[in-house]
PDB file of C-alpha atoms in Angstrom:
ATOM      1  CA  SER A 612       6.044  30.159  -5.782  1.00 81.00           C
ATOM      2  CA  PRO A 613       4.125  27.041  -4.680  1.00 78.00           C
ATOM      3  CA  HIS A 614       5.852  24.910  -2.030  1.00 78.00           C
ATOM      4  CA  ALA A 615       8.356  27.707  -1.306  1.00 84.00           C
ATOM      5  CA  PHE A 616       8.388  26.809   2.410  1.00 85.00           C
ATOM      6  CA  ALA A 617       7.171  23.194   2.168  1.00 77.00           C
ATOM      7  CA  ASN A 618      10.224  21.600   3.822  1.00 81.00           C
ATOM      8  CA  CYS A 619      10.711  24.270   6.477  1.00 88.00           C
ATOM      9  CA  TYR A 620       9.192  22.014   9.114  1.00 88.00           C
ATOM     10  CA  ASN A 621      10.113  24.284  12.047  1.00 93.00           C
ATOM     11  CA  LEU A 622       8.751  27.468  10.465  1.00 95.00           C
ATOM     12  CA  GLU A 623       6.073  28.866  12.778  1.00 95.00           C
ATOM     13  CA  GLN A 624       4.995  32.117  11.122  1.00 94.00           C
ATOM     14  CA  ILE A 625       5.538  34.412   8.164  1.00 92.00           C
ATOM     15  CA  LEU A 626       5.788  38.165   8.698  1.00 90.00           C
ATOM     16  CA  ILE A 627       6.029  41.094   6.296  1.00 87.00           C
ATOM     17  CA  ALA A 628       9.000  43.226   7.354  1.00 81.00           C
ATOM     18  CA  GLY A 629       8.514  46.913   8.019  1.00 66.00           C
ATOM     19  CA  ASP A 630       4.750  47.008   7.545  1.00 63.00           C
ATOM     20  CA  PRO A 631       2.541  47.225  10.685  1.00 57.00           C
ATOM     21  CA  ASN A 632      -0.443  46.020   8.640  1.00 60.00           C
ATOM     22  CA  GLY A 633       1.455  42.906   7.533  1.00 57.00           C
ATOM     23  CA  GLN A 634       1.075  43.815   3.887  1.00 61.00           C
ATOM     24  CA  SER A 635       3.488  44.328   1.020  1.00 63.00           C
ATOM     25  CA  GLY A 636       2.892  44.298  -2.717  1.00 73.00           C
ATOM     26  CA  GLU A 637       0.766  41.309  -3.653  1.00 82.00           C
ATOM     27  CA  VAL A 638       0.869  39.497  -0.309  1.00 89.00           C
ATOM     28  CA  ARG A 639      -0.112  40.036   3.277  1.00 90.00           C
ATOM     29  CA  ALA A 640       0.405  38.141   6.523  1.00 92.00           C
ATOM     30  CA  ILE A 641      -2.601  37.416   8.732  1.00 93.00           C
ATOM     31  CA  ASP A 642      -1.593  36.036  12.140  1.00 93.00           C
ATOM     32  CA  GLY A 643       1.568  34.554  10.627  1.00 94.00           C
ATOM     33  CA  VAL A 644      -0.151  32.925   7.616  1.00 95.00           C
ATOM     34  CA  LEU A 645       0.481  34.211   4.092  1.00 94.00           C
ATOM     35  CA  PHE A 646      -2.465  35.431   1.969  1.00 94.00           C
ATOM     36  CA  ASN A 647      -2.891  37.527  -1.135  1.00 93.00           C
ATOM     37  CA  THR A 648      -3.465  41.247  -0.530  1.00 90.00           C
ATOM     38  CA  GLU A 649      -7.253  40.928  -0.600  1.00 92.00           C
ATOM     39  CA  GLY A 650      -7.216  38.056   1.868  1.00 93.00           C
ATOM     40  CA  THR A 651      -9.215  35.866  -0.522  1.00 96.00           C
ATOM     41  CA  GLU A 652      -6.462  33.318  -1.248  1.00 96.00           C
ATOM     42  CA  LEU A 653      -4.463  31.448   1.370  1.00 97.00           C
ATOM     43  CA  LEU A 654      -0.973  31.089  -0.122  1.00 95.00           C
ATOM     44  CA  CYS A 655       1.119  29.431   2.568  1.00 95.00           C
ATOM     45  CA  TYR A 656       0.451  27.938   5.984  1.00 96.00           C
ATOM     46  CA  PRO A 657       3.791  27.670   7.849  1.00 94.00           C
ATOM     47  CA  PRO A 658       4.386  23.949   8.505  1.00 92.00           C
ATOM     48  CA  HIS A 659       4.893  24.405  12.267  1.00 93.00           C
ATOM     49  CA  HIS A 660       2.261  27.099  12.766  1.00 94.00           C
ATOM     50  CA  GLY A 661       0.015  24.810  14.783  1.00 92.00           C
ATOM     51  CA  THR A 662      -2.047  21.641  14.683  1.00 94.00           C
ATOM     52  CA  SER A 663      -5.406  23.400  14.377  1.00 96.00           C
ATOM     53  CA  TYR A 664      -6.425  26.371  12.280  1.00 96.00           C
ATOM     54  CA  GLU A 665      -9.639  28.197  11.485  1.00 97.00           C
ATOM     55  CA  ILE A 666      -9.301  29.724   8.037  1.00 97.00           C
ATOM     56  CA  PRO A 667     -10.686  33.282   8.072  1.00 97.00           C
ATOM     57  CA  GLU A 668     -14.096  33.963   6.588  1.00 97.00           C
ATOM     58  CA  GLY A 669     -13.693  35.664   3.212  1.00 97.00           C
ATOM     59  CA  THR A 670     -11.086  33.174   2.016  1.00 97.00           C
ATOM     60  CA  GLU A 671     -12.219  31.806  -1.351  1.00 98.00           C
ATOM     61  CA  THR A 672      -9.198  29.740  -2.413  1.00 98.00           C
ATOM     62  CA  ILE A 673      -6.735  27.458  -0.651  1.00 97.00           C
ATOM     63  CA  ALA A 674      -3.784  27.623  -3.034  1.00 96.00           C
ATOM     64  CA  TYR A 675      -1.701  24.850  -4.549  1.00 96.00           C
ATOM     65  CA  GLY A 676       0.334  23.103  -1.866  1.00 93.00           C
ATOM     66  CA  SER A 677      -0.396  25.762   0.738  1.00 95.00           C
ATOM     67  CA  PHE A 678      -0.643  23.316   3.693  1.00 95.00           C
ATOM     68  CA  ALA A 679       1.619  20.629   2.178  1.00 91.00           C
ATOM     69  CA  GLY A 680       3.673  18.759   4.767  1.00 87.00           C
ATOM     70  CA  SER A 681       2.376  20.812   7.699  1.00 92.00           C
ATOM     71  CA  LEU A 682       1.491  19.534  11.172  1.00 91.00           C
ATOM     72  CA  ILE A 683      -2.175  20.445  10.743  1.00 93.00           C
ATOM     73  CA  GLU A 684      -4.603  18.032  12.418  1.00 93.00           C
ATOM     74  CA  SER A 685      -7.810  20.034  12.452  1.00 94.00           C
ATOM     75  CA  ALA A 686      -8.930  22.650   9.931  1.00 95.00           C
ATOM     76  CA  VAL A 687     -12.130  24.695   9.885  1.00 97.00           C
ATOM     77  CA  LEU A 688     -12.932  25.763   6.326  1.00 97.00           C
ATOM     78  CA  PRO A 689     -14.998  28.954   5.913  1.00 97.00           C
ATOM     79  CA  GLU A 690     -18.382  29.184   4.228  1.00 97.00           C
ATOM     80  CA  SER A 691     -16.821  31.585   1.712  1.00 97.00           C
ATOM     81  CA  LEU A 692     -14.494  28.888   0.343  1.00 98.00           C
ATOM     82  CA  LYS A 693     -14.906  27.984  -3.330  1.00 98.00           C
ATOM     83  CA  SER A 694     -11.731  26.135  -4.337  1.00 98.00           C
ATOM     84  CA  ILE A 695      -9.236  23.759  -2.741  1.00 98.00           C
ATOM     85  CA  GLU A 696      -6.460  23.568  -5.321  1.00 97.00           C
ATOM     86  CA  ASN A 697      -4.173  20.677  -6.280  1.00 96.00           C
ATOM     87  CA  MET A 698      -2.120  19.237  -3.398  1.00 94.00           C
ATOM     88  CA  ALA A 699      -3.393  21.899  -0.997  1.00 96.00           C
ATOM     89  CA  PHE A 700      -3.208  19.526   2.018  1.00 95.00           C
ATOM     90  CA  PHE A 701      -0.708  17.132   0.433  1.00 92.00           C
ATOM     91  CA  GLU A 702       0.898  14.738   2.933  1.00 89.00           C
ATOM     92  CA  CYS A 703      -0.840  16.313   5.931  1.00 90.00           C
ATOM     93  CA  ASP A 704      -0.849  12.859   7.527  1.00 83.00           C
ATOM     94  CA  GLY A 705      -2.257  14.027  10.850  1.00 87.00           C
ATOM     95  CA  LEU A 706      -5.327  15.731   9.412  1.00 90.00           C
ATOM     96  CA  SER A 707      -8.391  14.016  10.838  1.00 87.00           C
ATOM     97  CA  SER A 708     -10.923  16.797  11.255  1.00 88.00           C
ATOM     98  CA  PHE A 709     -12.139  19.111   8.518  1.00 91.00           C
ATOM     99  CA  ASN A 710     -15.370  20.140   6.846  1.00 93.00           C
ATOM    100  CA  LEU A 711     -16.319  20.769   3.241  1.00 96.00           C
ATOM    101  CA  PRO A 712     -18.548  23.886   3.273  1.00 97.00           C
ATOM    102  CA  ASP A 713     -21.620  24.163   1.038  1.00 97.00           C
ATOM    103  CA  SER A 714     -19.961  27.015  -0.845  1.00 97.00           C
ATOM    104  CA  LEU A 715     -17.188  24.713  -2.134  1.00 98.00           C
ATOM    105  CA  GLU A 716     -17.102  24.256  -5.922  1.00 98.00           C
ATOM    106  CA  SER A 717     -13.814  22.491  -6.691  1.00 98.00           C
ATOM    107  CA  VAL A 718     -11.428  20.002  -5.052  1.00 97.00           C
ATOM    108  CA  GLY A 719      -8.157  19.603  -6.986  1.00 96.00           C
ATOM    109  CA  ASP A 720      -5.941  16.639  -7.794  1.00 95.00           C
ATOM    110  CA  SER A 721      -4.432  15.083  -4.645  1.00 93.00           C
ATOM    111  CA  ALA A 722      -5.855  17.958  -2.606  1.00 96.00           C
ATOM    112  CA  PHE A 723      -5.860  15.559   0.355  1.00 94.00           C
ATOM    113  CA  GLY A 724      -3.361  13.101  -1.143  1.00 89.00           C
ATOM    114  CA  GLU A 725       0.131  11.752  -0.584  1.00 83.00           C
ATOM    115  CA  TYR A 726       3.029  10.059  -2.366  1.00 74.00           C
ATOM    116  CA  MET A 727       2.969   6.780  -0.473  1.00 56.00           C
ATOM    117  CA  LEU A 728       0.651   4.015  -1.656  1.00 49.00           C
ATOM    118  CA  PHE A 729      -2.026   4.119   0.993  1.00 44.00           C
ATOM    119  CA  ARG A 730      -4.377   1.193   1.536  1.00 44.00           C
ATOM    120  CA  PHE A 731      -7.871   0.865   2.963  1.00 46.00           C
ATOM    121  CA  GLY A 732      -8.075   0.933   6.739  1.00 44.00           C
ATOM    122  CA  GLU A 733      -4.460   1.721   7.550  1.00 45.00           C
ATOM    123  CA  GLU A 734      -4.019   2.718  11.180  1.00 50.00           C
ATOM    124  CA  GLU A 735      -1.648   5.593  10.466  1.00 57.00           C
ATOM    125  CA  ASN A 736      -4.536   7.922   9.615  1.00 71.00           C
ATOM    126  CA  PRO A 737      -7.501   8.227  11.996  1.00 77.00           C
ATOM    127  CA  LEU A 738     -10.793   6.922  10.632  1.00 83.00           C
ATOM    128  CA  ILE A 739     -13.264   9.596   9.523  1.00 88.00           C
ATOM    129  CA  GLU A 740     -16.696   7.980   9.700  1.00 89.00           C
ATOM    130  CA  SER A 741     -18.337  10.199   7.072  1.00 92.00           C
ATOM    131  CA  MET A 742     -17.497  13.109   4.793  1.00 94.00           C
ATOM    132  CA  ARG A 743     -20.235  15.269   3.315  1.00 96.00           C
ATOM    133  CA  VAL A 744     -19.913  16.749  -0.182  1.00 97.00           C
ATOM    134  CA  GLY A 745     -22.105  19.825  -0.636  1.00 97.00           C
ATOM    135  CA  PRO A 746     -24.525  20.895  -3.372  1.00 98.00           C
ATOM    136  CA  ASN A 747     -22.139  23.149  -5.319  1.00 98.00           C
ATOM    137  CA  VAL A 748     -19.139  20.860  -5.886  1.00 98.00           C
ATOM    138  CA  ARG A 749     -18.718  20.470  -9.639  1.00 97.00           C
ATOM    139  CA  HIS A 750     -15.115  19.244  -9.869  1.00 97.00           C
ATOM    140  CA  ILE A 751     -13.299  16.498  -7.955  1.00 97.00           C
ATOM    141  CA  GLY A 752      -9.734  15.862  -9.129  1.00 94.00           C
ATOM    142  CA  LYS A 753      -7.805  12.624  -9.373  1.00 91.00           C
ATOM    143  CA  GLU A 754      -7.074  10.988  -6.014  1.00 89.00           C
ATOM    144  CA  ALA A 755      -8.497  14.054  -4.319  1.00 94.00           C
ATOM    145  CA  PHE A 756      -8.967  12.269  -0.971  1.00 93.00           C
ATOM    146  CA  SER A 757      -6.482   9.389  -1.326  1.00 88.00           C
ATOM    147  CA  MET A 758      -4.666  10.214   1.928  1.00 87.00           C
ATOM    148  CA  MET A 759      -7.798  10.392   4.056  1.00 89.00           C
ATOM    149  CA  ASN A 760      -9.110   7.310   5.845  1.00 88.00           C
ATOM    150  CA  ILE A 761     -12.762   8.151   5.130  1.00 91.00           C
ATOM    151  CA  ALA A 762     -15.290   5.347   5.714  1.00 91.00           C
ATOM    152  CA  ALA A 763     -18.046   6.811   3.522  1.00 94.00           C
ATOM    153  CA  PHE A 764     -18.954   9.842   1.454  1.00 96.00           C
ATOM    154  CA  GLU A 765     -22.362  11.491   1.498  1.00 97.00           C
ATOM    155  CA  VAL A 766     -23.241  13.778  -1.397  1.00 98.00           C
ATOM    156  CA  ASP A 767     -25.984  16.400  -1.047  1.00 97.00           C
ATOM    157  CA  GLU A 768     -28.986  15.263  -3.066  1.00 96.00           C
ATOM    158  CA  ASN A 769     -29.203  18.693  -4.678  1.00 97.00           C
ATOM    159  CA  ASN A 770     -25.743  18.406  -6.227  1.00 97.00           C
ATOM    160  CA  PRO A 771     -26.310  18.371 -10.037  1.00 97.00           C
ATOM    161  CA  TYR A 772     -22.971  16.699 -10.844  1.00 97.00           C
ATOM    162  CA  PHE A 773     -22.371  13.964  -8.257  1.00 97.00           C
ATOM    163  CA  ALA A 774     -24.259  11.504  -6.079  1.00 97.00           C
ATOM    164  CA  SER A 775     -23.326   8.921  -3.453  1.00 97.00           C
ATOM    165  CA  SER A 776     -24.035   5.203  -3.364  1.00 96.00           C
ATOM    166  CA  GLY A 777     -22.695   2.643  -0.932  1.00 94.00           C
ATOM    167  CA  GLY A 778     -20.317   5.253   0.493  1.00 95.00           C
ATOM    168  CA  PHE A 779     -18.728   5.990  -2.910  1.00 96.00           C
ATOM    169  CA  ILE A 780     -18.925   9.296  -4.765  1.00 97.00           C
ATOM    170  CA  THR A 781     -20.534   8.474  -8.102  1.00 97.00           C
ATOM    171  CA  SER A 782     -21.708  10.248 -11.214  1.00 96.00           C
ATOM    172  CA  LYS A 783     -25.162  11.784 -10.923  1.00 96.00           C
ATOM    173  CA  ALA A 784     -26.587   8.788 -12.797  1.00 96.00           C
ATOM    174  CA  LYS A 785     -24.891   6.473 -10.260  1.00 96.00           C
ATOM    175  CA  ASP A 786     -23.331   4.406 -13.035  1.00 96.00           C
ATOM    176  CA  MET A 787     -19.653   5.324 -12.508  1.00 96.00           C
ATOM    177  CA  ILE A 788     -17.543   5.641  -9.360  1.00 96.00           C
ATOM    178  CA  ILE A 789     -15.717   8.971  -9.063  1.00 94.00           C
ATOM    179  CA  GLU A 790     -14.058   8.669  -5.636  1.00 93.00           C
ATOM    180  CA  VAL A 791     -13.430   5.630  -3.438  1.00 93.00           C
ATOM    181  CA  PRO A 792     -13.447   6.061   0.368  1.00 91.00           C
ATOM    182  CA  GLN A 793     -10.180   4.688   1.740  1.00 86.00           C
ATOM    183  CA  GLY A 794     -11.755   3.362   4.955  1.00 84.00           C
ATOM    184  CA  LEU A 795     -13.893   0.637   3.365  1.00 82.00           C
ATOM    185  CA  GLY A 796     -11.980  -2.243   4.928  1.00 82.00           C
ATOM    186  CA  LYS A 797     -11.511  -5.769   3.624  1.00 87.00           C
ATOM    187  CA  ILE A 798     -15.031  -6.232   2.201  1.00 90.00           C
ATOM    188  CA  VAL A 799     -15.716  -3.875  -0.693  1.00 93.00           C
ATOM    189  CA  MET A 800     -19.248  -3.759  -2.054  1.00 94.00           C
ATOM    190  CA  ILE A 801     -19.510  -2.185  -5.509  1.00 96.00           C
ATOM    191  CA  PRO A 802     -23.014  -0.630  -5.633  1.00 95.00           C
ATOM    192  CA  ASP A 803     -25.599  -2.147  -7.950  1.00 96.00           C
ATOM    193  CA  GLY A 804     -26.098   0.087 -10.979  1.00 96.00           C
ATOM    194  CA  ILE A 805     -22.397   0.810 -11.502  1.00 97.00           C
ATOM    195  CA  THR A 806     -21.526  -0.127 -15.096  1.00 97.00           C
ATOM    196  CA  THR A 807     -17.818   0.749 -15.302  1.00 95.00           C
ATOM    197  CA  LEU A 808     -14.736   0.107 -13.164  1.00 95.00           C
ATOM    198  CA  GLN A 809     -12.026   2.271 -14.670  1.00 93.00           C
ATOM    199  CA  ASP A 810      -8.247   1.819 -14.566  1.00 92.00           C
ATOM    200  CA  TYR A 811      -6.609   2.039 -11.116  1.00 89.00           C
ATOM    201  CA  LEU A 812      -9.951   2.721  -9.403  1.00 91.00           C
ATOM    202  CA  LEU A 813      -9.260   0.261  -6.574  1.00 90.00           C
ATOM    203  CA  LYS A 814      -5.465   0.381  -6.641  1.00 84.00           C
ATOM    204  CA  TYR A 815      -5.300   1.227  -2.917  1.00 80.00           C
ATOM    205  CA  CYS A 816      -7.415  -1.776  -2.029  1.00 81.00           C
ATOM    206  CA  GLU A 817      -6.391  -3.615   1.126  1.00 79.00           C
ATOM    207  CA  ASP A 818      -4.424  -6.844   0.748  1.00 77.00           C
ATOM    208  CA  ALA A 819      -6.617  -9.931   0.481  1.00 82.00           C
ATOM    209  CA  ALA A 820      -9.767  -7.831   0.175  1.00 89.00           C
ATOM    210  CA  ASP A 821     -13.044  -9.415  -0.887  1.00 93.00           C
ATOM    211  CA  ILE A 822     -14.666  -7.379  -3.642  1.00 94.00           C
ATOM    212  CA  VAL A 823     -18.313  -7.977  -4.528  1.00 96.00           C
ATOM    213  CA  ILE A 824     -19.130  -6.946  -8.104  1.00 96.00           C
ATOM    214  CA  PRO A 825     -22.781  -6.731  -9.244  1.00 96.00           C
ATOM    215  CA  ASP A 826     -24.027  -7.916 -12.642  1.00 96.00           C
ATOM    216  CA  SER A 827     -24.528  -4.286 -13.703  1.00 97.00           C
ATOM    217  CA  VAL A 828     -20.752  -3.900 -14.191  1.00 97.00           C
ATOM    218  CA  PHE A 829     -19.846  -4.797 -17.764  1.00 96.00           C
ATOM    219  CA  ARG A 830     -16.834  -2.571 -18.493  1.00 95.00           C
ATOM    220  CA  PHE A 831     -13.444  -2.951 -16.825  1.00 95.00           C
ATOM    221  CA  GLY A 832     -10.161  -1.130 -17.185  1.00 91.00           C
ATOM    222  CA  LYS A 833      -7.056  -3.275 -17.548  1.00 87.00           C
ATOM    223  CA  TYR A 834      -5.606  -2.385 -14.131  1.00 89.00           C
ATOM    224  CA  VAL A 835      -8.623  -1.875 -11.862  1.00 92.00           C
ATOM    225  CA  PHE A 836      -7.199  -3.790  -8.889  1.00 91.00           C
ATOM    226  CA  PRO A 837      -3.818  -3.632  -7.098  1.00 87.00           C
ATOM    227  CA  TYR A 838      -1.190  -6.029  -8.381  1.00 84.00           C
ATOM    228  CA  GLU A 839       2.450  -6.970  -8.086  1.00 86.00           C
ATOM    229  CA  LEU A 840       4.753  -7.896 -10.933  1.00 85.00           C
ATOM    230  CA  GLY A 841       5.783 -11.548 -10.974  1.00 82.00           C
ATOM    231  CA  GLU A 842       8.236 -13.403 -13.155  1.00 84.00           C
ATOM    232  CA  LYS A 843       8.424 -12.906 -16.896  1.00 80.00           C
ATOM    233  CA  ASP A 844       6.603 -15.451 -19.039  1.00 79.00           C
ATOM    234  CA  GLU A 845       7.991 -17.225 -22.079  1.00 80.00           C
ATOM    235  CA  ASN A 846       7.272 -14.147 -24.193  1.00 80.00           C
ATOM    236  CA  GLY A 847       9.245 -11.890 -21.899  1.00 81.00           C
ATOM    237  CA  GLN A 848       6.113 -10.272 -20.449  1.00 80.00           C
ATOM    238  CA  TYR A 849       5.712  -9.787 -16.722  1.00 80.00           C
ATOM    239  CA  GLN A 850       2.984 -11.754 -14.994  1.00 82.00           C
ATOM    240  CA  TYR A 851       0.561  -9.812 -12.831  1.00 83.00           C
ATOM    241  CA  ILE A 852      -0.134 -11.203  -9.366  1.00 87.00           C
ATOM    242  CA  TYR A 853      -3.376 -10.118  -7.654  1.00 89.00           C
ATOM    243  CA  ASP A 854      -4.007 -10.436  -3.912  1.00 89.00           C
ATOM    244  CA  VAL A 855      -7.769  -9.827  -3.952  1.00 92.00           C
ATOM    245  CA  LYS A 856     -10.759 -12.082  -4.484  1.00 94.00           C
ATOM    246  CA  LEU A 857     -13.728 -11.148  -6.665  1.00 95.00           C
ATOM    247  CA  HIS A 858     -17.237 -12.296  -5.827  1.00 96.00           C
ATOM    248  CA  CYS A 859     -19.566 -12.268  -8.815  1.00 95.00           C
ATOM    249  CA  SER A 860     -22.367 -14.154 -10.504  1.00 95.00           C
ATOM    250  CA  GLU A 861     -21.663 -17.098 -12.756  1.00 94.00           C
ATOM    251  CA  GLY A 862     -21.484 -15.977 -16.372  1.00 95.00           C
ATOM    252  CA  SER A 863     -21.064 -12.292 -15.464  1.00 96.00           C
ATOM    253  CA  ALA A 864     -18.619  -9.876 -17.059  1.00 96.00           C
ATOM    254  CA  ALA A 865     -16.713  -9.848 -13.768  1.00 96.00           C
ATOM    255  CA  GLU A 866     -16.212 -13.604 -13.940  1.00 96.00           C
ATOM    256  CA  SER A 867     -14.835 -13.303 -17.485  1.00 96.00           C
ATOM    257  CA  TYR A 868     -12.514 -10.518 -16.327  1.00 95.00           C
ATOM    258  CA  ALA A 869     -11.265 -12.616 -13.406  1.00 95.00           C
ATOM    259  CA  LYS A 870     -10.522 -15.547 -15.700  1.00 95.00           C
ATOM    260  CA  GLN A 871      -8.724 -13.325 -18.217  1.00 93.00           C
ATOM    261  CA  PHE A 872      -6.384 -11.800 -15.625  1.00 91.00           C
ATOM    262  CA  GLU A 873      -6.131 -14.871 -13.381  1.00 91.00           C
ATOM    263  CA  ILE A 874      -7.744 -13.211 -10.371  1.00 93.00           C
ATOM    264  CA  ALA A 875      -9.259 -15.439  -7.685  1.00 94.00           C
ATOM    265  CA  TYR A 876     -13.068 -15.443  -7.759  1.00 95.00           C
ATOM    266  CA  ASP A 877     -16.205 -17.290  -6.696  1.00 94.00           C
ATOM    267  CA  ASP A 878     -19.965 -16.854  -6.932  1.00 93.00           C
ATOM    268  CA  VAL A 879     -20.564 -15.937  -3.265  1.00 88.00           C
ATOM    269  CA  VAL A 880     -21.989 -12.401  -3.386  1.00 85.00           C
ATOM    270  CA  GLU A 881     -23.757 -12.068  -0.014  1.00 85.00           C
ATOM    271  CA  PRO A 882     -21.524 -10.164   2.444  1.00 76.00           C
ATOM    272  CA  GLU A 883     -22.567 -12.307   5.403  1.00 79.00           C
ATOM    273  CA  ASN A 884     -21.277 -15.402   3.591  1.00 80.00           C
ATOM    274  CA  LEU A 885     -17.848 -14.049   2.691  1.00 76.00           C
TER     275      LEU A 885
END
C-alpha cells in the first residue's frame, strides 16, 4: 500500500527474498528500489537509499508517496516518464535538483508538497532559479510544487494547456494563475492580463510582502492572501488580520477589495518605488 515504508527512515534497500531476479508476483526490486513487475511504475524508494537517484529509463509512473520523507536531494527523471502522482516527493525537504522531462503529462496534488506552511524565500529549501514545464503537461494538481523554493516557472510555448507569465504558471489564455513559484520574495508582481485571483492562491506569501495588482484583475476569492485570526467582533465573528500590502490603481477592483477586507494598500505600482 502507499506509504508502507514512509517512516522507516533508516531503510536502505528493499529486496525480494529467494528470487535472484528480484521479482515476485506483482513487484520487483531494481537495485534496492521497488517497482511493479514490468518496471514501468516506481512504487517505493527506501527513505535512506541515498541522496541522489537516476530513475531508470522505461519508468512511466512515480507512484503515490513513493519518495515521501526520503533523504533524496537530486533526482534524474527519465524521458519515458508520464505521471508523477499525488505526494510522490512529499516532504522531501532536501530536494533541490530535478528535471521535468518533455514526456511528462501529469503532476499530482502536492507531488512536491509538504504539511508545513511554507513561505516565499525560506532558507530551509535551496533556491531553484527556474523550472521548465514541457509541452505535454496537461494536468497540474493543487499545491503541486508548494514545497519547492522555485524562483520562476517557464512553460514550453507549444504546451496547449498552460503558459507562463511573470514566472507564474498560467492558463493558456494567461488570464488565471495556476501555480505560484515559492521563491518570488517580498515583491510579488501579478502579471498584467490576469483577471482572477482565486481563494488561497497566495496563502504562502512572505510576511509583509508587497503585492502589485494590475487593473486587469477584477475577480477575487475571499481568502486570496495569508491572514491570522484576531479577536472576535461584536457579532462574535473573528477579525482577519493581513500582513501584506497591496499596490493598485485608484478606483480599481483591487482597491475595493483591500477596503472591504481592511488590507493595507496604496497606489504605488512601480516596483522601483516600493
